[in-house]
Coordinates of C-alpha atoms in Angstrom, one line a residue:
Chain A
M1 CA 31.1 2.1 -25.8
S2 CA 30.4 -1.4 -25.6
I3 CA 31.0 -1.2 -22.2
L4 CA 28.6 1.3 -21.6
F5 CA 26.1 -0.9 -23.4
D6 CA 26.9 -4.3 -21.6
G7 CA 26.8 -2.0 -18.4
L8 CA 23.5 -0.7 -19.2
S9 CA 22.0 -4.4 -19.8
L10 CA 23.3 -5.5 -16.8
G11 CA 22.0 -2.8 -15.1
A12 CA 18.7 -3.7 -16.8
I13 CA 18.9 -7.1 -15.3
Y14 CA 19.5 -5.6 -11.8
A15 CA 16.9 -3.2 -12.0
L16 CA 14.2 -5.9 -12.9
I17 CA 15.2 -7.9 -10.0
A18 CA 15.4 -4.7 -7.8
L19 CA 11.9 -3.6 -8.7
G20 CA 10.6 -7.0 -7.0
Y21 CA 12.6 -6.1 -3.8
T22 CA 11.4 -2.5 -3.7
M23 CA 7.8 -3.0 -4.3
V24 CA 7.4 -5.8 -2.2
Y25 CA 9.2 -3.8 0.7
G26 CA 7.0 -0.6 -0.3
I27 CA 3.5 -2.4 0.0
A28 CA 4.3 -5.8 2.3
K29 CA 6.8 -3.6 4.4
M30 CA 9.0 -6.8 4.5
L31 CA 12.4 -7.8 2.8
N32 CA 11.8 -10.8 0.8
F33 CA 15.4 -12.4 0.7
A34 CA 13.9 -15.2 -0.9
H35 CA 13.2 -13.1 -4.1
G36 CA 16.8 -13.9 -5.6
D37 CA 15.9 -17.4 -5.5
I38 CA 12.8 -16.5 -7.7
I39 CA 15.4 -16.0 -10.5
M40 CA 17.0 -19.2 -10.0
V41 CA 13.3 -20.9 -10.0
G42 CA 12.9 -19.0 -13.4
A43 CA 16.1 -20.0 -14.9
Y44 CA 15.8 -23.7 -13.9
A45 CA 12.1 -23.6 -15.5
F46 CA 13.4 -21.7 -18.6
Y47 CA 16.2 -24.6 -19.0
V48 CA 13.6 -27.4 -18.7
A49 CA 11.0 -25.8 -21.1
L50 CA 14.2 -25.1 -23.6
I51 CA 15.4 -28.9 -23.6
S52 CA 12.0 -30.4 -23.9
S53 CA 10.5 -27.8 -26.5
G54 CA 13.6 -26.3 -28.2
H55 CA 11.6 -23.1 -28.0
M56 CA 13.3 -20.2 -26.6
A57 CA 9.8 -18.2 -26.5
L58 CA 8.3 -20.8 -25.2
G59 CA 10.7 -21.4 -22.4
I60 CA 10.3 -17.5 -21.7
V61 CA 6.6 -18.1 -21.3
V62 CA 7.0 -20.9 -19.0
A63 CA 9.5 -19.3 -16.7
V64 CA 7.4 -16.2 -16.3
I65 CA 4.1 -18.3 -15.7
F66 CA 6.1 -20.7 -13.2
C67 CA 7.7 -17.7 -11.3
T68 CA 4.7 -15.7 -11.0
V69 CA 2.8 -18.8 -9.8
M70 CA 5.7 -19.4 -7.3
G71 CA 5.6 -16.1 -5.9
M72 CA 2.2 -16.0 -5.2
V73 CA 2.4 -19.4 -3.3
V74 CA 5.2 -18.3 -1.5
E75 CA 3.6 -15.5 -0.4
K76 CA 0.4 -17.3 0.8
V77 CA 2.3 -20.1 2.4
A78 CA 5.2 -18.4 4.1
Y79 CA 4.3 -14.7 4.5
K80 CA 0.4 -14.1 4.7
P81 CA 0.0 -16.1 8.1
L82 CA 2.7 -13.8 9.6
R83 CA 0.9 -10.9 8.7
G84 CA 0.9 -8.5 11.8
A85 CA 4.0 -10.5 13.3
S86 CA 7.4 -9.1 14.2
P87 CA 9.6 -8.0 11.1
L88 CA 12.3 -10.1 12.4
A89 CA 10.1 -13.4 12.1
V90 CA 9.0 -12.6 8.9
L91 CA 12.9 -11.9 7.8
I92 CA 14.0 -15.0 9.2
T93 CA 11.0 -16.9 7.2
A94 CA 12.1 -15.3 4.1
I95 CA 15.8 -16.7 4.9
G96 CA 14.4 -20.0 5.4
V97 CA 12.5 -20.1 2.1
S98 CA 15.2 -19.2 0.3
Y99 CA 17.2 -22.1 1.7
L100 CA 14.2 -24.3 0.7
L101 CA 14.1 -23.1 -2.6
Q102 CA 17.6 -23.7 -3.1
S103 CA 17.7 -27.2 -1.7
I104 CA 14.5 -28.3 -3.6
S105 CA 16.4 -27.5 -7.0
Q106 CA 19.6 -29.1 -5.8
L107 CA 17.4 -32.3 -4.9
V108 CA 15.9 -32.4 -8.4
F109 CA 18.4 -31.1 -10.5
G110 CA 21.6 -31.7 -8.6
A111 CA 24.4 -29.5 -7.6
D112 CA 26.4 -29.3 -10.5
P113 CA 25.7 -26.5 -12.9
K114 CA 23.6 -27.2 -15.9
V115 CA 24.5 -25.5 -19.0
V116 CA 21.8 -23.7 -20.9
T117 CA 22.3 -23.8 -24.6
I118 CA 21.0 -20.5 -26.1
P119 CA 21.8 -19.7 -29.7
S120 CA 24.4 -16.7 -29.9
L121 CA 23.0 -13.9 -31.4
G122 CA 26.2 -12.3 -32.2
T123 CA 27.1 -9.0 -32.3
V124 CA 26.5 -5.5 -34.3
S125 CA 28.7 -2.5 -34.8
L126 CA 27.5 0.8 -33.6
L127 CA 29.2 3.8 -33.6
G128 CA 32.6 1.9 -34.5
A129 CA 32.2 -0.5 -31.4
S130 CA 31.1 -4.0 -31.2
I131 CA 28.0 -4.7 -29.3
S132 CA 26.4 -8.0 -28.5
V133 CA 22.7 -8.3 -29.8
S134 CA 21.8 -10.0 -26.5
S135 CA 22.7 -6.8 -24.6
I136 CA 20.5 -4.4 -26.7
I137 CA 17.7 -7.2 -26.4
T138 CA 18.0 -7.0 -22.7
L139 CA 18.2 -3.3 -22.6
L140 CA 15.4 -2.7 -25.1
I141 CA 12.8 -5.2 -23.5
G142 CA 14.1 -4.2 -20.0
A143 CA 13.2 -0.6 -20.7
V144 CA 9.9 -1.6 -22.4
I145 CA 8.8 -3.3 -19.0
M146 CA 9.8 -0.7 -16.9
A147 CA 8.0 1.8 -18.8
G148 CA 5.1 -0.4 -18.8
L149 CA 5.4 -0.8 -15.1
T150 CA 5.7 2.7 -14.7
V151 CA 2.5 3.3 -16.6
F152 CA 0.6 0.5 -14.8
V153 CA 1.5 2.1 -11.4
K154 CA 0.7 5.6 -12.3
K155 CA -2.6 5.2 -14.5
T156 CA -4.5 1.8 -13.5
R157 CA -6.6 1.5 -10.7
T158 CA -4.7 -1.4 -9.5
G159 CA -1.5 0.6 -9.8
R160 CA -3.0 3.5 -7.8
A161 CA -4.3 1.1 -5.0
M162 CA -0.6 -0.2 -4.9
V163 CA 0.6 3.3 -4.2
A164 CA -2.1 3.9 -1.6
V165 CA -1.5 0.6 0.2
S166 CA 2.2 1.4 0.2
E167 CA 1.5 4.8 2.1
D168 CA -1.1 3.9 4.4
K169 CA -2.4 0.2 4.8
G170 CA -5.7 1.6 7.0
A171 CA -6.7 4.3 4.9
A172 CA -6.3 2.2 1.7
M173 CA -8.7 -0.4 3.5
L174 CA -11.2 2.4 3.9
M175 CA -11.2 3.0 0.5
G176 CA -12.4 -0.7 -0.1
I177 CA -9.3 -1.8 -1.1
N178 CA -8.5 -5.5 -0.5
V179 CA -5.1 -5.3 0.9
D180 CA -4.2 -8.8 0.8
K181 CA -5.4 -9.0 -2.8
I182 CA -2.8 -6.1 -3.7
I183 CA -0.3 -7.8 -1.8
T184 CA -0.4 -11.0 -3.7
I185 CA -1.0 -8.8 -7.0
T186 CA 2.7 -7.2 -6.1
F187 CA 4.8 -10.7 -5.4
A188 CA 3.2 -11.6 -8.4
I189 CA 4.5 -8.7 -10.7
G190 CA 7.6 -9.0 -8.8
S191 CA 8.2 -12.6 -9.6
A192 CA 7.4 -12.0 -13.1
L193 CA 9.9 -9.4 -13.6
A194 CA 12.5 -11.8 -12.0
A195 CA 11.6 -14.3 -14.2
C196 CA 12.4 -12.1 -17.5
A197 CA 15.7 -11.1 -15.6
S198 CA 16.7 -14.9 -15.3
V199 CA 16.3 -15.3 -18.8
F200 CA 18.3 -12.3 -19.6
Y201 CA 21.0 -13.4 -17.0
L202 CA 21.2 -16.9 -18.7
M203 CA 22.0 -14.9 -21.8
Q204 CA 24.9 -13.8 -20.6
I205 CA 26.0 -16.4 -18.3
P206 CA 24.3 -19.7 -19.8
S207 CA 24.8 -22.0 -16.8
V208 CA 22.2 -22.8 -13.9
E209 CA 22.7 -24.0 -10.6
P210 CA 20.9 -24.0 -7.2
T211 CA 22.6 -21.0 -5.9
L212 CA 22.4 -18.8 -9.1
G213 CA 20.0 -16.5 -7.4
S214 CA 22.2 -15.3 -4.5
M215 CA 24.7 -13.1 -6.3
P216 CA 22.5 -11.2 -8.6
G217 CA 19.9 -11.5 -5.6
I218 CA 22.0 -9.6 -3.4
K219 CA 23.6 -7.3 -6.1
A220 CA 20.0 -6.3 -6.8
F221 CA 18.9 -5.5 -3.5
T222 CA 21.9 -3.4 -3.0
A223 CA 20.6 -1.4 -6.1
A224 CA 17.2 -1.2 -4.5
V225 CA 18.7 0.0 -1.3
I226 CA 21.1 2.8 -3.2
G227 CA 17.8 4.0 -5.0
G228 CA 15.8 4.1 -2.1
I229 CA 14.1 1.1 -1.2
G230 CA 10.1 1.3 -1.8
S231 CA 10.8 3.9 -4.7
I232 CA 10.1 2.4 -8.3
P233 CA 12.6 4.8 -10.4
G234 CA 14.8 4.4 -7.6
A235 CA 15.2 0.7 -8.2
M236 CA 15.6 1.3 -11.8
I237 CA 18.2 3.9 -11.5
G238 CA 20.2 1.9 -8.5
G239 CA 20.0 -1.0 -11.0
V240 CA 21.3 0.8 -14.2
L241 CA 23.8 2.4 -11.9
L242 CA 25.3 -0.7 -10.3
G243 CA 25.4 -2.5 -13.7
V244 CA 27.3 0.3 -15.4
I245 CA 30.0 0.5 -12.3
E246 CA 30.3 -3.5 -12.4
K247 CA 31.1 -3.5 -16.1
I248 CA 33.3 -0.5 -15.9
C249 CA 35.3 -2.1 -12.9
L250 CA 35.5 -5.3 -14.8
S251 CA 36.9 -3.7 -17.9
I252 CA 39.6 -1.9 -15.9
P253 CA 42.3 -4.5 -14.9
V254 CA 43.6 -2.7 -11.6
L255 CA 40.0 -2.8 -10.3
S256 CA 38.4 -5.7 -11.9
P257 CA 39.3 -8.3 -9.2
Y258 CA 37.7 -5.9 -6.6
T259 CA 34.6 -5.3 -8.6
T260 CA 32.5 -6.6 -5.9
A261 CA 34.1 -4.8 -3.1
V262 CA 33.6 -1.5 -5.3
E263 CA 29.7 -2.2 -5.5
F264 CA 29.4 -2.6 -2.2
S265 CA 31.5 0.4 -1.3
L266 CA 29.2 2.5 -3.2
L267 CA 26.5 1.0 -1.0
I268 CA 28.1 1.8 2.1
V269 CA 29.1 5.4 1.1
I270 CA 25.4 6.0 -0.1
L271 CA 24.3 4.7 3.3
L272 CA 26.6 7.2 4.9
V273 CA 25.5 10.3 3.0
R274 CA 21.8 9.7 2.2
P275 CA 20.6 6.8 4.4
I276 CA 17.2 6.8 2.5
G277 CA 18.5 6.3 -0.7
I278 CA 18.9 8.5 -3.9
L279 CA 15.0 8.9 -4.4
G280 CA 14.0 7.5 -0.9
K281 CA 11.5 9.2 1.0
K282 CA 11.3 10.3 4.5
R283 CA 8.3 8.8 6.3
R284 CA 6.6 11.4 8.0
E285 CA 5.4 10.8 11.4
K286 CA 1.7 10.9 11.1
V287 CA 0.2 12.8 14.3
Chain B
M1 CA -34.3 -1.9 13.2
A2 CA -31.2 0.4 13.6
M3 CA -29.2 0.9 10.6
L4 CA -25.9 0.3 12.7
E5 CA -26.3 -1.6 15.9
V6 CA -23.4 -2.3 18.1
K7 CA -24.0 -4.6 20.9
D8 CA -21.6 -5.5 23.9
L9 CA -18.7 -4.5 22.0
E10 CA -15.5 -5.4 23.7
V11 CA -12.0 -4.6 22.1
C12 CA -8.7 -5.5 24.1
Y13 CA -5.0 -4.3 23.1
G14 CA -3.2 -6.9 24.7
V15 CA -4.3 -7.4 28.2
I16 CA -5.9 -3.8 28.2
R17 CA -9.8 -3.7 27.9
A18 CA -10.0 -0.4 25.9
I19 CA -13.5 -1.0 25.3
K20 CA -15.7 -2.8 28.2
G21 CA -18.9 -4.1 26.6
I22 CA -20.6 -0.9 25.0
S23 CA -24.2 -0.8 23.0
F24 CA -25.2 1.7 20.8
E25 CA -27.3 2.3 17.7
V26 CA -27.7 4.5 14.7
N27 CA -31.1 4.8 13.0
E28 CA -31.4 5.9 9.4
G29 CA -31.3 9.4 9.0
E30 CA -30.2 10.3 12.3
I31 CA -26.8 12.3 13.2
V32 CA -25.6 10.4 16.3
T33 CA -22.4 11.5 18.4
L34 CA -20.0 9.6 20.5
I35 CA -18.4 12.2 22.9
G36 CA -15.5 11.5 25.4
A37 CA -12.2 12.7 26.4
N38 CA -8.9 11.8 25.1
G39 CA -8.3 8.0 25.6
A40 CA -12.0 7.4 26.1
G41 CA -12.1 4.6 23.6
K42 CA -13.7 6.8 20.7
T43 CA -11.3 6.0 18.0
T44 CA -10.8 2.4 19.1
T45 CA -14.8 2.1 18.8
M46 CA -14.9 3.6 15.2
Q47 CA -11.9 1.4 14.0
S48 CA -13.2 -1.8 15.6
V49 CA -16.7 -1.2 13.8
M50 CA -15.0 -0.8 10.3
G51 CA -12.9 -4.3 11.1
L52 CA -9.9 -2.5 11.1
I53 CA -9.1 -3.9 15.1
P54 CA -10.4 -7.2 15.6
I55 CA -13.5 -7.3 18.3
K56 CA -12.8 -9.4 21.3
H57 CA -16.4 -9.7 22.1
G58 CA -19.9 -8.5 21.2
T59 CA -21.6 -7.9 17.3
V60 CA -22.0 -4.9 15.0
T61 CA -25.0 -5.4 12.9
Y62 CA -25.6 -3.1 9.6
E63 CA -29.0 -3.2 8.1
G64 CA -29.8 -6.3 9.7
K65 CA -26.5 -8.1 8.8
D66 CA -24.0 -9.4 11.1
I67 CA -20.8 -7.5 10.0
T68 CA -18.8 -8.3 13.1
K69 CA -16.2 -10.5 11.2
T70 CA -16.4 -8.6 7.7
P71 CA -13.4 -7.4 6.3
C72 CA -13.2 -3.6 5.9
H73 CA -12.8 -3.6 2.4
K74 CA -16.2 -5.4 1.8
L75 CA -17.9 -2.8 4.2
I76 CA -17.2 0.0 1.7
G77 CA -19.4 -1.7 -1.0
L78 CA -22.1 -2.1 1.5
G79 CA -22.6 1.7 2.0
M80 CA -20.2 2.4 5.2
A81 CA -17.6 4.9 4.8
Q82 CA -15.2 6.5 7.4
V83 CA -13.1 9.7 7.5
P84 CA -10.5 8.5 9.9
E85 CA -8.9 10.6 12.6
G86 CA -6.0 12.8 11.4
R87 CA -7.5 12.8 7.9
R88 CA -5.0 10.1 6.3
V89 CA -5.2 11.7 2.9
F90 CA -2.9 9.7 0.5
Q91 CA 0.3 12.4 0.5
E92 CA 1.8 11.3 -2.7
L93 CA -1.5 11.4 -4.7
T94 CA -3.1 14.3 -6.7
V95 CA -6.4 15.6 -4.9
Y96 CA -7.9 14.4 -8.0
E97 CA -6.6 10.7 -7.5
N98 CA -7.3 10.8 -3.8
L99 CA -11.2 11.7 -4.9
L100 CA -10.7 8.5 -7.6
M101 CA -9.6 6.1 -4.6
G102 CA -12.5 7.1 -2.7
A103 CA -14.4 5.6 -5.5
F104 CA -12.6 2.5 -5.5
S105 CA -15.5 0.3 -4.6
R106 CA -17.6 1.6 -7.6
K107 CA -17.4 0.6 -11.3
D108 CA -19.7 3.4 -13.0
K109 CA -16.7 5.7 -14.5
K110 CA -19.2 8.3 -15.9
E111 CA -21.0 8.8 -12.5
I112 CA -17.8 8.9 -10.9
K113 CA -16.7 11.8 -13.0
D114 CA -19.9 13.7 -12.3
D115 CA -19.7 13.1 -8.3
I116 CA -15.8 14.3 -8.6
E117 CA -17.3 17.6 -10.3
S118 CA -20.0 17.8 -7.5
I119 CA -17.2 17.4 -4.7
Y120 CA -15.5 20.3 -6.7
E121 CA -18.5 22.5 -6.8
K122 CA -18.8 22.1 -3.0
F123 CA -15.1 22.6 -2.2
P124 CA -13.7 24.9 -4.5
R125 CA -10.4 24.8 -3.1
L126 CA -10.0 21.3 -4.1
S127 CA -11.2 22.2 -7.4
E128 CA -8.2 24.9 -7.8
R129 CA -5.8 22.1 -6.5
R130 CA -7.1 19.0 -8.0
N131 CA -3.6 18.3 -9.6
Q132 CA -1.8 19.0 -6.7
I133 CA -0.1 16.5 -4.5
A134 CA -2.2 16.2 -1.6
G135 CA 0.6 15.9 1.1
T136 CA 1.0 20.0 0.2
L137 CA -2.3 21.1 1.4
S138 CA -3.0 22.8 4.5
G139 CA -4.7 20.8 7.4
G140 CA -8.0 22.3 6.7
E141 CA -7.9 21.4 2.8
Q142 CA -6.7 18.0 3.8
Q143 CA -9.9 17.7 6.0
M144 CA -12.1 18.7 3.2
L145 CA -10.5 16.0 1.0
A146 CA -10.8 13.6 3.2
M147 CA -14.5 14.2 3.7
G148 CA -14.8 14.5 -0.1
R149 CA -12.9 11.1 -0.9
A150 CA -15.1 9.4 1.9
M151 CA -18.4 10.8 0.1
M152 CA -17.0 9.2 -3.4
S153 CA -18.3 6.0 -2.4
R154 CA -21.7 7.3 -2.0
P155 CA -22.1 6.0 1.8
K156 CA -25.6 5.6 3.3
L157 CA -23.4 5.7 6.7
L158 CA -20.7 8.1 6.8
M159 CA -18.7 7.9 10.1
L160 CA -16.3 10.7 10.9
D161 CA -13.6 10.4 13.4
E162 CA -12.7 13.7 15.0
P163 CA -13.1 15.7 12.1
S164 CA -12.4 19.1 13.7
M165 CA -9.2 17.9 15.4
G166 CA -6.5 20.6 14.9
L167 CA -8.5 23.3 12.7
S168 CA -9.2 26.7 13.5
P169 CA -12.4 27.6 14.6
L170 CA -13.6 28.9 11.3
L171 CA -12.7 26.1 9.7
V172 CA -14.6 24.1 12.3
D173 CA -17.6 25.8 11.6
Q174 CA -17.2 25.0 7.7
V175 CA -16.7 21.2 8.7
F176 CA -19.8 21.1 10.9
D177 CA -21.7 23.0 8.0
I178 CA -20.6 20.1 5.5
I179 CA -21.5 17.5 7.7
K180 CA -24.9 19.3 8.0
E181 CA -25.1 19.5 4.2
F182 CA -24.3 15.8 3.8
H183 CA -26.8 14.6 6.3
K184 CA -29.6 16.8 4.4
S185 CA -28.7 15.0 1.2
G186 CA -29.8 11.9 3.1
T187 CA -26.5 10.0 4.6
T188 CA -26.8 8.9 7.7
I189 CA -23.8 9.9 10.4
L190 CA -22.1 8.8 13.0
L191 CA -19.7 11.4 14.4
V192 CA -17.0 11.0 17.1
E193 CA -15.9 14.3 18.7
Q194 CA -14.3 16.1 21.4
N195 CA -15.9 19.4 20.5
A196 CA -19.0 18.4 22.6
G197 CA -20.4 21.7 22.0
K198 CA -21.0 22.1 18.4
S199 CA -21.4 18.3 17.9
L200 CA -24.3 17.8 20.4
A201 CA -25.8 21.1 18.6
I202 CA -26.2 19.0 15.5
S203 CA -27.1 15.7 16.8
D204 CA -30.3 13.8 17.0
R205 CA -28.6 11.4 19.6
A206 CA -25.6 11.2 21.4
Y207 CA -23.7 8.9 24.0
V208 CA -20.6 10.0 26.1
L209 CA -17.9 7.5 26.6
E210 CA -15.7 7.3 29.5
N211 CA -12.8 4.7 30.1
G212 CA -14.6 2.7 27.5
E213 CA -18.2 2.6 28.8
I214 CA -20.9 4.4 28.0
A215 CA -21.3 7.0 30.9
F216 CA -24.9 8.7 29.4
S217 CA -26.8 8.8 26.4
G218 CA -29.6 10.7 25.5
T219 CA -30.9 13.5 22.8
G220 CA -28.6 16.0 21.8
K221 CA -30.7 19.0 23.6
E222 CA -30.7 16.6 26.8
L223 CA -27.0 16.3 27.2
M224 CA -26.4 19.9 26.5
E225 CA -28.8 20.6 29.3
S226 CA -27.3 18.2 31.6
E227 CA -25.1 19.3 34.5
D228 CA -22.6 16.6 34.5
I229 CA -22.1 17.0 30.8
K230 CA -21.7 20.7 31.0
K231 CA -19.3 20.7 33.6
A232 CA -17.1 17.8 32.0
Y233 CA -17.4 18.7 28.6
L234 CA -18.7 22.2 28.0
G235 CA -16.6 24.1 30.4
G236 CA -19.3 25.2 32.3

């Protein structure tokens, strides 16, 4: 029971990050490999705000704002000039941005991990199992954020514009949609979600270092591909699935050293059986 | 002064000159047609006028304003709209949401609702299928939706790129009837067609595009009676 809860809350973290990958892929048709490092940026922003103010809530707000701005700046400086360039050039640029962000934070904060002291929230017992409060908070807030995002995409003017751009850029322009603006908004939302994920991540592992974003970034990317890259519900399902599997593997002594191997094997199996992912859509060739 | 004036337009794909310096104009209240065979440059012309592909040389003027370098999304607010080749409705959105997208540049919520209702009146099929995903519509229904969607921005100048492509003769007639109706209600029309007979019959003026150049121009009637055009485009 408590494993399931931990798994679901880790899954919510992966899902929040995976949403950033999948939305950017859907709309800008690029893999933003620097997305994982936005989590790291968010974690440092949270850390700095927390030690200088002592307020957890302020830390979250600072992390979200800082990441949102950072995501928009990265898009404007690094990716926008490459609009229409070969996908390979954009991919290499994203990897470059990833190393750049890591190196900058190493310059500023040094390579040693910094401990983030988050007051422990304790555990509660539910149906006979003790479940950590931070897991419950992560799960609840994660669910609220994802529900909010779903409503935003389905019901608002901007959300529908995002769907339109992801389906057909040219036709979206003919509707009067400013595609560049939609791409910027997508990066902003993805980065804000990554900032939330970074705070939840620190509640589980309270230490920050420049390479913090790599592993959750790759796992979340895996989750996005498993769920079907480009699909928003797919990213949520993939993230939760991966989180639960990770926690279950970790709880089984024989399997626990191979947890990561199990997760990536799942990716390979999914790609063999259903290359477009669980909820991925085949792109129809337009005539 | 012409509503739309294209002067010495030149468009290149890499080293290939697809459009080799063409000029044409559309006056307010007219139906003007560009006809031409496959690969003549009709769609390229339409897309470059809308700012979807870059213009190498030449100018595009709309209502006296130079729009050569204006991005596409700003043109919609100025009263231009285009039904793209191949319809390109948003497959994942419903019929209703597609119409709503057409009104993206407008803010007058109540009137948008009214306009959607009047589109439903004009196209009963769309009304029946308003909550259906557009990808499940037939080709003809998608063409109606694409036309309805373009009208949702209340354009002064509507451009249609091969609206009759891939449709049965009955539906083709319907499409041309709708174009005439739009025109009657005060919309200026620029039409691109391979179906020369039908389009010349409703056109005030027409231009014939051949290999990226304008080969002939004249009134719809003149071109219909010209021997050269008859041979090349009207099958006789």
